[in-house]
């Protein structure tokens, strides 16, 4: 384990203490096909806050509208009613200081651009000059544990490496918050552990706030300061579980601790309970 | 590496097939299966072809054909890609215009050939118009669909990367549409050459098509020349297609359909 840096949110900061929450979700409701016979309520009523530097995971049974929620949080989708505030401002579109990492890296990374050029896209949008751009690209590629792959095309790399490139691209323009939608669901178990530790390390290094949606309860407990548990659709917040596990976390030590087991069991009961 | 997979072996095999076809042709002529008054022997045709290749008239005809084809393709394809892109980017325009384009696409170009001849006569302009008109519709449709076929994950990614306007167009929209446009261009090139030959053959504009017509009208003695010209148009077609396939491989080396080819070539 190389990330011995204490995290800014070693103890979960509560909203209202000091500066306001980075992300604030209040009474969010999302229905599809409103006014048509096929109208379907995906999210009924979801509210929670994410403090600066915090790592929040969102879990729920399959079909619980996790991806819908994440799309609303990122500004890609407008909620039917309710409000999402990012750094105090209600979301209209995707804000500048927010980055999203998708599950499907093979489609999210542009296959027609090399790794370097993929990472350069948000820097060009932000208007960063060429020399600084190149320095920043090698910096973030290094931060995600990738060496000399800048000239390769994403599809020439392994799945784990591709998701690392996607994370590097998301970090390139120094966002305040990272939204991740099942980011490790398409890689094998060993790579998954590596990427989990990578994201913890990157989060500590850059002091970034992370909201990660996952269907994997173990992963949520391992990564999070707090876990938001959604019910089956139409979704409400079942419970927000605080994870008091020490940091830095370790795949072997943390996962075999008694607290981990208890949290895991509690969350499992919440997610599998029928309502 | 297996000998069958080597480039040398493949080239040899292809040359072998061509040689066999030519030998078969000659054999059928000598055996009298092919009537020499309508189908000259391979050797007579090749001898005529060899003679023609040293004749400046032939090269003038080739130049006329290539010029008409190239200009028509350039005009038709530029308009198709520009207009197709604009229509593809605007949902309202797309929905309004697509039925008209789908209808015009089905109009056989030959049907407007007489009209073009009346307007321009047997000229280069007539030929260029016919080619441009013929390649425009299918390529425009191909471009519209390509521009609209941006993958939903790519679209979301573009949104979260805050790509907008011209930068979004060049970074995401155009590369996404490129495979569609490339296929459209390859087809347009082949269709364009056919239309060029037709414009010459039927419309009487100068070029290889007219050479074929003239040699047929000159009587049975000139029959080997007719076949030589036909062979030459075939070779031109193969060269055109090969050039476009090579261009496609180069520009779309990143696309799934081309990745294995690139790996093989490396």
Coordinates of C-alpha atoms in Angstrom, one line a residue, chain A residues 71 76 95-96 98 100 102 107-108 110-112 124-125 153 155 169 173, chain B residues 151 153-154 156-157 159-163 167 171-172 175-176 253-254 259:
Chain A
X71 CA -27.2 10.8 -14.7
X76 CA -27.0 14.7 -18.1
X95 CA -20.8 21.7 -14.5
X96 CA -17.2 22.6 -15.2
X98 CA -17.3 17.8 -12.2
X100 CA -17.9 11.4 -14.9
X102 CA -18.6 5.5 -17.2
X107 CA -17.0 3.2 -25.8
X108 CA -16.4 6.1 -23.5
X110 CA -12.7 7.8 -28.2
X111 CA -11.1 5.0 -30.3
X112 CA -10.0 7.4 -33.0
X124 CA -8.3 21.7 -24.7
X125 CA -11.9 22.5 -23.6
X153 CA -4.7 3.7 -28.9
X155 CA -8.2 -0.4 -27.8
X169 CA -9.0 11.9 -18.5
X173 CA -8.7 19.3 -15.7
Chain B
X151 CA -23.1 6.2 -29.9
X153 CA -22.1 6.6 -24.5
X154 CA -20.0 8.8 -26.8
X156 CA -22.8 11.4 -22.9
X157 CA -19.0 11.5 -22.8
X159 CA -21.5 16.2 -22.8
X160 CA -19.5 15.5 -19.6
X161 CA -16.3 16.7 -21.3
X162 CA -18.3 19.8 -22.1
X163 CA -17.5 19.5 -25.8
X167 CA -14.8 21.3 -31.3
X171 CA -13.7 15.6 -32.0
X172 CA -16.8 13.4 -31.9
X175 CA -15.1 10.6 -36.5
X176 CA -18.3 8.8 -35.5
X253 CA -7.3 2.4 -39.0
X254 CA -8.8 2.9 -35.5
X259 CA -7.9 -3.0 -36.7

